[in-house]
Amino acid sequence: MQYYTVRAFTILLLFILSACGNSSKKEKGTSREKTKDTVKIDSAAIKKAQKEKEEEKRFVLTEDNAIPFLFEYQKEHKEHKVRIHTSKGSFVIDLYEKTPYHRANFIYLTKKEYFNGTYFHRVVKDFIIQGGNTDMVSTAKRRDSIGFYLLPPDTRKGYTHSRGTVSMPSSDDVANPHKLASPYEFFIVTAKNGAHHLDGKYTAFGKVVSGMDVVDKINNVPTGDDEWPLTNVVIKSVEIIE
């Protein structure tokens, strides 16, 4: 009688252990399935991000789409303060909110890293320094990849060309009676009393708020007859800080 009781107990115990084992396998299987689903979701997100990045690379600005694009861009991108790192030191520019297309254009080009490696290629002592270009083919190719477009003047916001003002030069690439601005370049007024003869002709869209001593250092480098510095003053990078 005792033998059958022990045997029955043993069979019952084996049955319980077997059931637990199957349950454990099911749970492990569920866990693997969840992991697989997670991988699928992550993979889809990565592919989507890659596709968006490729589309962004293919997007090119033109005279037809530049203003509509910048109109929408300035709504979402409110950054207005940048630090420019040069081979002569760094300085900070505050971009004016009231010149939205020019501010947005500068922020857009900064995020595209256009300015990195360009020069202050024109220096006129006690007048201005002008940056955003080089004599390298790579710079021309970079412009081509971003697009060819010009910006209309925006000169009625009350800003003048006082010392430290950042402004847009007009383009030399086309016949330009309306002073359309070259979007890839900018100049900074260094004259002690400003350069007010430029008011109403060029768009002032920002001001140097820190590091004007570095701007003056650039303004004092030796140049050739073409106003190009004898030793290139490099814009190493432009950093958005606010």
mmCIF file with all atom_site columns, C-alpha atoms in Angstrom, residues 14-164:
data_model
loop_
_atom_site.group_PDB
_atom_site.id
_atom_site.type_symbol
_atom_site.label_atom_id
_atom_site.label_alt_id
_atom_site.label_comp_id
_atom_site.label_asym_id
_atom_site.label_entity_id
_atom_site.label_seq_id
_atom_site.pdbx_PDB_ins_code
_atom_site.Cartn_x
_atom_site.Cartn_y
_atom_site.Cartn_z
_atom_site.occupancy
_atom_site.B_iso_or_equiv
_atom_site.pdbx_formal_charge
_atom_site.auth_seq_id
_atom_site.auth_comp_id
_atom_site.auth_asym_id
_atom_site.auth_atom_id
_atom_site.pdbx_PDB_model_num
ATOM 1   C CA . LEU A 1 14  ? 6.996  14.483  -12.608 1.00 0.00 ? 14  LEU A CA 1
ATOM 2   C CA . PHE A 1 15  ? 3.778  15.730  -14.186 1.00 0.00 ? 15  PHE A CA 1
ATOM 3   C CA . ILE A 1 16  ? 4.033  19.060  -12.302 1.00 0.00 ? 16  ILE A CA 1
ATOM 4   C CA . LEU A 1 17  ? 7.705  19.516  -13.285 1.00 0.00 ? 17  LEU A CA 1
ATOM 5   C CA . SER A 1 18  ? 6.897  18.745  -16.908 1.00 0.00 ? 18  SER A CA 1
ATOM 6   C CA . ALA A 1 19  ? 4.085  21.301  -16.936 1.00 0.00 ? 19  ALA A CA 1
ATOM 7   C CA . CYS A 1 20  ? 6.386  23.968  -15.459 1.00 0.00 ? 20  CYS A CA 1
ATOM 8   C CA . GLY A 1 21  ? 8.979  23.232  -18.108 1.00 0.00 ? 21  GLY A CA 1
ATOM 9   C CA . ASN A 1 22  ? 6.487  23.733  -20.933 1.00 0.00 ? 22  ASN A CA 1
ATOM 10  C CA . SER A 1 23  ? 5.289  26.989  -19.375 1.00 0.00 ? 23  SER A CA 1
ATOM 11  C CA . SER A 1 24  ? 8.869  28.239  -19.152 1.00 0.00 ? 24  SER A CA 1
ATOM 12  C CA . LYS A 1 25  ? 9.467  27.395  -22.803 1.00 0.00 ? 25  LYS A CA 1
ATOM 13  C CA . LYS A 1 26  ? 6.339  29.281  -23.832 1.00 0.00 ? 26  LYS A CA 1
ATOM 14  C CA . GLU A 1 27  ? 7.419  32.342  -21.888 1.00 0.00 ? 27  GLU A CA 1
ATOM 15  C CA . LYS A 1 28  ? 10.868 32.224  -23.471 1.00 0.00 ? 28  LYS A CA 1
ATOM 16  C CA . GLY A 1 29  ? 9.299  31.913  -26.877 1.00 0.00 ? 29  GLY A CA 1
ATOM 17  C CA . THR A 1 30  ? 7.114  34.957  -26.185 1.00 0.00 ? 30  THR A CA 1
ATOM 18  C CA . SER A 1 31  ? 10.189 36.896  -25.095 1.00 0.00 ? 31  SER A CA 1
ATOM 19  C CA . ARG A 1 32  ? 12.000 36.026  -28.334 1.00 0.00 ? 32  ARG A CA 1
ATOM 20  C CA . GLU A 1 33  ? 8.976  37.071  -30.365 1.00 0.00 ? 33  GLU A CA 1
ATOM 21  C CA . LYS A 1 34  ? 8.855  40.440  -28.570 1.00 0.00 ? 34  LYS A CA 1
ATOM 22  C CA . THR A 1 35  ? 12.566 40.984  -29.235 1.00 0.00 ? 35  THR A CA 1
ATOM 23  C CA . LYS A 1 36  ? 12.077 40.193  -32.910 1.00 0.00 ? 36  LYS A CA 1
ATOM 24  C CA . ASP A 1 37  ? 9.199  42.693  -33.145 1.00 0.00 ? 37  ASP A CA 1
ATOM 25  C CA . THR A 1 38  ? 11.316 45.368  -31.445 1.00 0.00 ? 38  THR A CA 1
ATOM 26  C CA . VAL A 1 39  ? 14.141 44.798  -33.928 1.00 0.00 ? 39  VAL A CA 1
ATOM 27  C CA . LYS A 1 40  ? 11.686 45.159  -36.797 1.00 0.00 ? 40  LYS A CA 1
ATOM 28  C CA . ILE A 1 41  ? 10.397 48.479  -35.422 1.00 0.00 ? 41  ILE A CA 1
ATOM 29  C CA . ASP A 1 42  ? 13.922 49.835  -34.865 1.00 0.00 ? 42  ASP A CA 1
ATOM 30  C CA . SER A 1 43  ? 14.964 48.749  -38.350 1.00 0.00 ? 43  SER A CA 1
ATOM 31  C CA . ALA A 1 44  ? 11.981 50.566  -39.887 1.00 0.00 ? 44  ALA A CA 1
ATOM 32  C CA . ALA A 1 45  ? 12.815 53.742  -37.956 1.00 0.00 ? 45  ALA A CA 1
ATOM 33  C CA . ILE A 1 46  ? 16.426 53.601  -39.121 1.00 0.00 ? 46  ILE A CA 1
ATOM 34  C CA . LYS A 1 47  ? 15.386 53.133  -42.744 1.00 0.00 ? 47  LYS A CA 1
ATOM 35  C CA . LYS A 1 48  ? 12.991 56.085  -42.474 1.00 0.00 ? 48  LYS A CA 1
ATOM 36  C CA . ALA A 1 49  ? 15.712 58.317  -41.003 1.00 0.00 ? 49  ALA A CA 1
ATOM 37  C CA . GLN A 1 50  ? 18.129 57.284  -43.754 1.00 0.00 ? 50  GLN A CA 1
ATOM 38  C CA . LYS A 1 51  ? 15.532 58.034  -46.426 1.00 0.00 ? 51  LYS A CA 1
ATOM 39  C CA . GLU A 1 52  ? 14.850 61.498  -44.976 1.00 0.00 ? 52  GLU A CA 1
ATOM 40  C CA . LYS A 1 53  ? 18.587 62.192  -44.873 1.00 0.00 ? 53  LYS A CA 1
ATOM 41  C CA . GLU A 1 54  ? 18.977 61.167  -48.516 1.00 0.00 ? 54  GLU A CA 1
ATOM 42  C CA . GLU A 1 55  ? 16.056 63.373  -49.541 1.00 0.00 ? 55  GLU A CA 1
ATOM 43  C CA . GLU A 1 56  ? 17.600 66.288  -47.643 1.00 0.00 ? 56  GLU A CA 1
ATOM 44  C CA . LYS A 1 57  ? 20.869 65.772  -49.535 1.00 0.00 ? 57  LYS A CA 1
ATOM 45  C CA . ARG A 1 58  ? 19.039 65.837  -52.867 1.00 0.00 ? 58  ARG A CA 1
ATOM 46  C CA . PHE A 1 59  ? 17.138 69.050  -52.025 1.00 0.00 ? 59  PHE A CA 1
ATOM 47  C CA . VAL A 1 60  ? 18.571 72.064  -53.847 1.00 0.00 ? 60  VAL A CA 1
ATOM 48  C CA . LEU A 1 61  ? 17.587 75.702  -53.371 1.00 0.00 ? 61  LEU A CA 1
ATOM 49  C CA . THR A 1 62  ? 16.684 77.719  -56.464 1.00 0.00 ? 62  THR A CA 1
ATOM 50  C CA . GLU A 1 63  ? 15.455 81.232  -57.216 1.00 0.00 ? 63  GLU A CA 1
ATOM 51  C CA . ASP A 1 64  ? 11.923 79.807  -57.339 1.00 0.00 ? 64  ASP A CA 1
ATOM 52  C CA . ASN A 1 65  ? 11.852 77.869  -54.069 1.00 0.00 ? 65  ASN A CA 1
ATOM 53  C CA . ALA A 1 66  ? 14.338 79.705  -51.814 1.00 0.00 ? 66  ALA A CA 1
ATOM 54  C CA . ILE A 1 67  ? 11.977 82.341  -50.385 1.00 0.00 ? 67  ILE A CA 1
ATOM 55  C CA . PRO A 1 68  ? 9.050  79.927  -49.758 1.00 0.00 ? 68  PRO A CA 1
ATOM 56  C CA . PHE A 1 69  ? 11.507 77.500  -48.159 1.00 0.00 ? 69  PHE A CA 1
ATOM 57  C CA . LEU A 1 70  ? 13.101 80.146  -45.894 1.00 0.00 ? 70  LEU A CA 1
ATOM 58  C CA . PHE A 1 71  ? 9.649  81.497  -44.992 1.00 0.00 ? 71  PHE A CA 1
ATOM 59  C CA . GLU A 1 72  ? 8.721  78.114  -43.522 1.00 0.00 ? 72  GLU A CA 1
ATOM 60  C CA . TYR A 1 73  ? 12.222 77.444  -42.172 1.00 0.00 ? 73  TYR A CA 1
ATOM 61  C CA . GLN A 1 74  ? 12.321 80.619  -40.075 1.00 0.00 ? 74  GLN A CA 1
ATOM 62  C CA . LYS A 1 75  ? 9.088  79.608  -38.328 1.00 0.00 ? 75  LYS A CA 1
ATOM 63  C CA . GLU A 1 76  ? 10.569 76.387  -36.984 1.00 0.00 ? 76  GLU A CA 1
ATOM 64  C CA . HIS A 1 77  ? 14.169 77.474  -36.512 1.00 0.00 ? 77  HIS A CA 1
ATOM 65  C CA . LYS A 1 78  ? 14.338 80.404  -34.102 1.00 0.00 ? 78  LYS A CA 1
ATOM 66  C CA . GLU A 1 79  ? 18.086 80.259  -33.433 1.00 0.00 ? 79  GLU A CA 1
ATOM 67  C CA . HIS A 1 80  ? 19.632 83.718  -33.561 1.00 0.00 ? 80  HIS A CA 1
ATOM 68  C CA . LYS A 1 81  ? 23.028 83.674  -31.896 1.00 0.00 ? 81  LYS A CA 1
ATOM 69  C CA . VAL A 1 82  ? 26.170 82.093  -33.364 1.00 0.00 ? 82  VAL A CA 1
ATOM 70  C CA . ARG A 1 83  ? 29.834 81.898  -32.446 1.00 0.00 ? 83  ARG A CA 1
ATOM 71  C CA . ILE A 1 84  ? 32.290 82.095  -35.332 1.00 0.00 ? 84  ILE A CA 1
ATOM 72  C CA . HIS A 1 85  ? 35.605 80.341  -34.718 1.00 0.00 ? 85  HIS A CA 1
ATOM 73  C CA . THR A 1 86  ? 38.439 81.651  -36.887 1.00 0.00 ? 86  THR A CA 1
ATOM 74  C CA . SER A 1 87  ? 42.184 81.206  -37.157 1.00 0.00 ? 87  SER A CA 1
ATOM 75  C CA . LYS A 1 88  ? 42.470 84.579  -35.355 1.00 0.00 ? 88  LYS A CA 1
ATOM 76  C CA . GLY A 1 89  ? 40.044 83.797  -32.524 1.00 0.00 ? 89  GLY A CA 1
ATOM 77  C CA . SER A 1 90  ? 36.270 83.678  -31.955 1.00 0.00 ? 90  SER A CA 1
ATOM 78  C CA . PHE A 1 91  ? 33.439 86.194  -31.829 1.00 0.00 ? 91  PHE A CA 1
ATOM 79  C CA . VAL A 1 92  ? 29.659 86.089  -31.336 1.00 0.00 ? 92  VAL A CA 1
ATOM 80  C CA . ILE A 1 93  ? 26.951 87.449  -33.656 1.00 0.00 ? 93  ILE A CA 1
ATOM 81  C CA . ASP A 1 94  ? 23.321 88.102  -32.746 1.00 0.00 ? 94  ASP A CA 1
ATOM 82  C CA . LEU A 1 95  ? 21.075 87.743  -35.820 1.00 0.00 ? 95  LEU A CA 1
ATOM 83  C CA . TYR A 1 96  ? 18.098 90.100  -36.045 1.00 0.00 ? 96  TYR A CA 1
ATOM 84  C CA . GLU A 1 97  ? 14.616 88.613  -35.741 1.00 0.00 ? 97  GLU A CA 1
ATOM 85  C CA . LYS A 1 98  ? 13.193 91.399  -37.941 1.00 0.00 ? 98  LYS A CA 1
ATOM 86  C CA . THR A 1 99  ? 15.190 90.204  -40.960 1.00 0.00 ? 99  THR A CA 1
ATOM 87  C CA . PRO A 1 100 ? 13.776 86.646  -40.976 1.00 0.00 ? 100 PRO A CA 1
ATOM 88  C CA . TYR A 1 101 ? 14.926 85.476  -44.420 1.00 0.00 ? 101 TYR A CA 1
ATOM 89  C CA . HIS A 1 102 ? 18.520 86.558  -43.890 1.00 0.00 ? 102 HIS A CA 1
ATOM 90  C CA . ARG A 1 103 ? 18.617 85.150  -40.343 1.00 0.00 ? 103 ARG A CA 1
ATOM 91  C CA . ALA A 1 104 ? 17.107 81.839  -41.494 1.00 0.00 ? 104 ALA A CA 1
ATOM 92  C CA . ASN A 1 105 ? 19.512 81.678  -44.430 1.00 0.00 ? 105 ASN A CA 1
ATOM 93  C CA . PHE A 1 106 ? 22.530 82.082  -42.149 1.00 0.00 ? 106 PHE A CA 1
ATOM 94  C CA . ILE A 1 107 ? 21.226 79.440  -39.728 1.00 0.00 ? 107 ILE A CA 1
ATOM 95  C CA . TYR A 1 108 ? 20.448 77.052  -42.589 1.00 0.00 ? 108 TYR A CA 1
ATOM 96  C CA . LEU A 1 109 ? 23.933 77.397  -44.090 1.00 0.00 ? 109 LEU A CA 1
ATOM 97  C CA . THR A 1 110 ? 25.461 76.990  -40.636 1.00 0.00 ? 110 THR A CA 1
ATOM 98  C CA . LYS A 1 111 ? 23.605 73.709  -40.129 1.00 0.00 ? 111 LYS A CA 1
ATOM 99  C CA . LYS A 1 112 ? 24.721 72.595  -43.590 1.00 0.00 ? 112 LYS A CA 1
ATOM 100 C CA . GLU A 1 113 ? 28.298 73.404  -42.406 1.00 0.00 ? 113 GLU A CA 1
ATOM 101 C CA . TYR A 1 114 ? 28.795 75.586  -45.456 1.00 0.00 ? 114 TYR A CA 1
ATOM 102 C CA . PHE A 1 115 ? 30.970 78.200  -43.735 1.00 0.00 ? 115 PHE A CA 1
ATOM 103 C CA . ASN A 1 116 ? 33.415 75.675  -42.257 1.00 0.00 ? 116 ASN A CA 1
ATOM 104 C CA . GLY A 1 117 ? 36.752 76.080  -44.012 1.00 0.00 ? 117 GLY A CA 1
ATOM 105 C CA . THR A 1 118 ? 35.841 79.276  -45.877 1.00 0.00 ? 118 THR A CA 1
ATOM 106 C CA . TYR A 1 119 ? 37.867 82.492  -45.514 1.00 0.00 ? 119 TYR A CA 1
ATOM 107 C CA . PHE A 1 120 ? 37.559 86.126  -44.662 1.00 0.00 ? 120 PHE A CA 1
ATOM 108 C CA . HIS A 1 121 ? 38.614 86.764  -48.229 1.00 0.00 ? 121 HIS A CA 1
ATOM 109 C CA . ARG A 1 122 ? 38.218 90.543  -48.390 1.00 0.00 ? 122 ARG A CA 1
ATOM 110 C CA . VAL A 1 123 ? 39.668 92.922  -45.802 1.00 0.00 ? 123 VAL A CA 1
ATOM 111 C CA . VAL A 1 124 ? 39.503 96.698  -46.088 1.00 0.00 ? 124 VAL A CA 1
ATOM 112 C CA . LYS A 1 125 ? 41.213 98.363  -43.135 1.00 0.00 ? 125 LYS A CA 1
ATOM 113 C CA . ASP A 1 126 ? 38.953 100.609 -41.033 1.00 0.00 ? 126 ASP A CA 1
ATOM 114 C CA . PHE A 1 127 ? 35.971 99.695  -43.209 1.00 0.00 ? 127 PHE A CA 1
ATOM 115 C CA . ILE A 1 128 ? 34.875 96.031  -43.410 1.00 0.00 ? 128 ILE A CA 1
ATOM 116 C CA . ILE A 1 129 ? 35.884 92.373  -43.363 1.00 0.00 ? 129 ILE A CA 1
ATOM 117 C CA . GLN A 1 130 ? 34.012 90.031  -45.708 1.00 0.00 ? 130 GLN A CA 1
ATOM 118 C CA . GLY A 1 131 ? 33.744 86.240  -45.322 1.00 0.00 ? 131 GLY A CA 1
ATOM 119 C CA . GLY A 1 132 ? 32.169 83.121  -46.782 1.00 0.00 ? 132 GLY A CA 1
ATOM 120 C CA . ASN A 1 133 ? 34.267 82.399  -49.866 1.00 0.00 ? 133 ASN A CA 1
ATOM 121 C CA . THR A 1 134 ? 37.591 80.834  -50.897 1.00 0.00 ? 134 THR A CA 1
ATOM 122 C CA . ASP A 1 135 ? 39.618 80.283  -54.033 1.00 0.00 ? 135 ASP A CA 1
ATOM 123 C CA . MET A 1 136 ? 39.096 76.508  -53.785 1.00 0.00 ? 136 MET A CA 1
ATOM 124 C CA . VAL A 1 137 ? 37.031 74.402  -56.185 1.00 0.00 ? 137 VAL A CA 1
ATOM 125 C CA . SER A 1 138 ? 35.555 72.546  -53.194 1.00 0.00 ? 138 SER A CA 1
ATOM 126 C CA . THR A 1 139 ? 33.749 75.720  -52.071 1.00 0.00 ? 139 THR A CA 1
ATOM 127 C CA . ALA A 1 140 ? 32.148 76.166  -55.487 1.00 0.00 ? 140 ALA A CA 1
ATOM 128 C CA . LYS A 1 141 ? 31.051 72.524  -55.424 1.00 0.00 ? 141 LYS A CA 1
ATOM 129 C CA . ARG A 1 142 ? 29.572 72.993  -51.959 1.00 0.00 ? 142 ARG A CA 1
ATOM 130 C CA . ARG A 1 143 ? 27.549 75.957  -53.216 1.00 0.00 ? 143 ARG A CA 1
ATOM 131 C CA . ASP A 1 144 ? 26.323 73.917  -56.160 1.00 0.00 ? 144 ASP A CA 1
ATOM 132 C CA . SER A 1 145 ? 25.145 71.175  -53.799 1.00 0.00 ? 145 SER A CA 1
ATOM 133 C CA . ILE A 1 146 ? 23.123 73.681  -51.741 1.00 0.00 ? 146 ILE A CA 1
ATOM 134 C CA . GLY A 1 147 ? 21.793 75.621  -54.723 1.00 0.00 ? 147 GLY A CA 1
ATOM 135 C CA . PHE A 1 148 ? 21.956 78.881  -56.647 1.00 0.00 ? 148 PHE A CA 1
ATOM 136 C CA . TYR A 1 149 ? 19.664 81.600  -55.304 1.00 0.00 ? 149 TYR A CA 1
ATOM 137 C CA . LEU A 1 150 ? 19.728 85.243  -54.248 1.00 0.00 ? 150 LEU A CA 1
ATOM 138 C CA . LEU A 1 151 ? 18.033 87.056  -51.381 1.00 0.00 ? 151 LEU A CA 1
ATOM 139 C CA . PRO A 1 152 ? 16.003 90.258  -51.841 1.00 0.00 ? 152 PRO A CA 1
ATOM 140 C CA . PRO A 1 153 ? 17.109 93.303  -49.828 1.00 0.00 ? 153 PRO A CA 1
ATOM 141 C CA . ASP A 1 154 ? 15.381 93.944  -46.517 1.00 0.00 ? 154 ASP A CA 1
ATOM 142 C CA . THR A 1 155 ? 16.558 97.442  -45.654 1.00 0.00 ? 155 THR A CA 1
ATOM 143 C CA . ARG A 1 156 ? 13.524 99.089  -44.056 1.00 0.00 ? 156 ARG A CA 1
ATOM 144 C CA . LYS A 1 157 ? 13.654 97.577  -40.586 1.00 0.00 ? 157 LYS A CA 1
ATOM 145 C CA . GLY A 1 158 ? 15.529 100.505 -39.054 1.00 0.00 ? 158 GLY A CA 1
ATOM 146 C CA . TYR A 1 159 ? 18.955 98.869  -38.830 1.00 0.00 ? 159 TYR A CA 1
ATOM 147 C CA . THR A 1 160 ? 21.996 100.907 -39.848 1.00 0.00 ? 160 THR A CA 1
ATOM 148 C CA . HIS A 1 161 ? 25.592 100.035 -40.660 1.00 0.00 ? 161 HIS A CA 1
ATOM 149 C CA . SER A 1 162 ? 27.129 101.025 -37.350 1.00 0.00 ? 162 SER A CA 1
ATOM 150 C CA . ARG A 1 163 ? 30.388 99.499  -36.124 1.00 0.00 ? 163 ARG A CA 1
ATOM 151 C CA . GLY A 1 164 ? 30.015 95.725  -35.634 1.00 0.00 ? 164 GLY A CA 1
#
